[in-house]
Amino acid sequence: MTIHQNLIAGEWVGSTGSENVNPSDTNDIVGLYAQATADDVSQAIAAAKATFPTWSRSGILERHAILKKTADEILARKQELGTLLSREEGKTLPEGIGEVTRAAQIFDFFAGETLRLAGEVLPSARPGIGVEITREPLGVIGIITPWNFPIAIPAWKIAPALCYGNTVVFKPAELVPGCSWAIVDILHRAGLPKGVLNLVMGPGSVVGQTMLDSPDIAGITFTGSTGTGKRVAAASIEHNRKFQLEMGGKNPMIVLDDADLGVAVEAAANSGFFSTGQRCTASSRLIVTEGIHDKFVDALTERMKSIQVGHALRPETHVGPVVDGCQLKQDTDYIEIGVKEGAKLAFGGERLERDTPGFFLQPTLFTEATNQMRISREEIFGPVVSLIRVKDYDEALAMANDTPFGLSAGIATTSLKYATHFKRNSEAGMVMVNLPTAGVDFHVPFGGRKASSFGPREQGKYAAEFFTVVKTAYTQA
């Protein structure tokens, strides 16, 4: 089997590989992917630093052409790349193709942004002096991405980094290197100069740590666990480095008595269980008022019975496998914790057997939970949802905000009064009304509050806040 190598200073290198295993069928090896050493990472950082002066001053049409060509190829290969994504991560094929399409849209958006780079010209408070405010690239950007969105998250970090003239050292999640390798290969063939984009695959203890220890990385953008995010922050402060963190969530969805039952159930099922619940924006806490509680539980349980769990590439599958054995154990451990805490296991929780060996788990609903239980406070990152009964909207809002996280929050209601109040008073970075909490657009800002996020928002024009630095220049004519 061919080894997919690391890209360092424009050259493909690496002779030993690690297996990329399909969680829908552990007998299926997606490919072999090289493991970078600490020396490899140091060489990649040196290459990115050496080429930064040239790339940062490159023409906007050159950057536009490379990003546009990349977007076009990703979109043209969406079926192939979507299949690859579903094989390595476990999303269903429609979800995989959808994520690939989103990656293409992101590259296309930032191709356009290269032509919209702008600043300001202002009069000084002093006569005869002009002031120019411009944005310049930050420098060498370290990119560390998670396994749950193996092409979209790399895209929304790499595309703006290159758009604004930065060079990149990119470490994808060790579990899902395939899609990351594919987009780096596409960018490389699209004409990126050597050293502008460097791919270093391998374990965080080696690759990630070497990146964190380097004084030559000007900024690190990280998406992953809260614990690792804190390590990124501490290491970055040591080097006076800019850092951007997207971490965990324990996202609430409120269902009020006046909600459209069908809308509420579909939003909750989509948010909590689709993509196997492996989304940082998933609704893992349902907060339901007394008047609709029993009807909602009955309707959601019926909806869960219709969810088909199976091989990600099968057309009848609605929810694929958990990504690997470690994540499956974490999910089942939390299910045991929920039972011990006194929540009622209303549906699911069983490990499922299919005709291929894989990590299949039945979507799980706990009712009669409280907001103080661990299953309601800690991020499980699987298809496990706790449902909390409350008296009214005021109690629901207080419960929704009573969390260390603040990424996404939702409400199901037909009341303009409550929808408007919730949008203003929810302590989350993103708020959804009568929609799943998971599912965002590519051209608007993404990010949260409290322990969920730190630093400037990702995506859209707001990406410039992280990937550039502001310069103010004064001129006396």
PDB file of N, CA, C and O in Angstrom, residues 322-331 333 359:
ATOM      1  N   VAL A 322     -19.457   5.518  15.683  1.00  0.00           N
ATOM      2  CA  VAL A 322     -18.554   6.366  16.465  1.00  0.00           C
ATOM      3  C   VAL A 322     -17.170   6.249  15.824  1.00  0.00           C
ATOM      4  O   VAL A 322     -16.843   5.241  15.203  1.00  0.00           O
ATOM      5  N   VAL A 323     -16.341   7.272  15.973  1.00  0.00           N
ATOM      6  CA  VAL A 323     -15.113   7.358  15.180  1.00  0.00           C
ATOM      7  C   VAL A 323     -14.096   6.264  15.493  1.00  0.00           C
ATOM      8  O   VAL A 323     -13.380   5.806  14.598  1.00  0.00           O
ATOM      9  N   ASP A 324     -13.995   5.819  16.750  1.00  0.00           N
ATOM     10  CA  ASP A 324     -13.053   4.737  17.067  1.00  0.00           C
ATOM     11  C   ASP A 324     -13.413   4.121  18.414  1.00  0.00           C
ATOM     12  O   ASP A 324     -14.361   4.543  19.088  1.00  0.00           O
ATOM     13  N   GLY A 325     -12.639   3.116  18.816  1.00  0.00           N
ATOM     14  CA  GLY A 325     -12.933   2.401  20.046  1.00  0.00           C
ATOM     15  C   GLY A 325     -12.805   3.244  21.297  1.00  0.00           C
ATOM     16  O   GLY A 325     -13.581   3.077  22.258  1.00  0.00           O
ATOM     17  N   CYS A 326     -11.845   4.165  21.316  1.00  0.00           N
ATOM     18  CA  CYS A 326     -11.669   5.025  22.491  1.00  0.00           C
ATOM     19  C   CYS A 326     -12.870   5.942  22.693  1.00  0.00           C
ATOM     20  O   CYS A 326     -13.357   6.110  23.814  1.00  0.00           O
ATOM     21  N   GLN A 327     -13.373   6.512  21.593  1.00  0.00           N
ATOM     22  CA  GLN A 327     -14.530   7.385  21.704  1.00  0.00           C
ATOM     23  C   GLN A 327     -15.776   6.581  22.084  1.00  0.00           C
ATOM     24  O   GLN A 327     -16.614   7.039  22.865  1.00  0.00           O
ATOM     25  N   LEU A 328     -15.892   5.364  21.556  1.00  0.00           N
ATOM     26  CA  LEU A 328     -17.018   4.507  21.908  1.00  0.00           C
ATOM     27  C   LEU A 328     -17.015   4.192  23.402  1.00  0.00           C
ATOM     28  O   LEU A 328     -18.064   4.233  24.068  1.00  0.00           O
ATOM     29  N   LYS A 329     -15.843   3.907  23.946  1.00  0.00           N
ATOM     30  CA  LYS A 329     -15.751   3.630  25.382  1.00  0.00           C
ATOM     31  C   LYS A 329     -16.140   4.861  26.194  1.00  0.00           C
ATOM     32  O   LYS A 329     -16.825   4.750  27.231  1.00  0.00           O
ATOM     33  N   GLN A 330     -15.711   6.029  25.750  1.00  0.00           N
ATOM     34  CA  GLN A 330     -16.094   7.256  26.460  1.00  0.00           C
ATOM     35  C   GLN A 330     -17.607   7.419  26.475  1.00  0.00           C
ATOM     36  O   GLN A 330     -18.201   7.759  27.500  1.00  0.00           O
ATOM     37  N   ASP A 331     -18.241   7.168  25.323  1.00  0.00           N
ATOM     38  CA  ASP A 331     -19.700   7.281  25.243  1.00  0.00           C
ATOM     39  C   ASP A 331     -20.386   6.302  26.189  1.00  0.00           C
ATOM     40  O   ASP A 331     -21.302   6.675  26.935  1.00  0.00           O
ATOM     41  N   ASP A 333     -19.156   4.754  28.767  1.00  0.00           N
ATOM     42  CA  ASP A 333     -18.858   5.082  30.175  1.00  0.00           C
ATOM     43  C   ASP A 333     -19.815   6.156  30.685  1.00  0.00           C
ATOM     44  O   ASP A 333     -20.314   6.066  31.816  1.00  0.00           O
ATOM     45  N   PHE A 359     -17.831   0.463  15.092  1.00  0.00           N
ATOM     46  CA  PHE A 359     -18.098   1.065  16.400  1.00  0.00           C
ATOM     47  C   PHE A 359     -19.495   1.692  16.403  1.00  0.00           C
ATOM     48  O   PHE A 359     -19.656   2.912  16.422  1.00  0.00           O
TER      49      PHE A 359
END
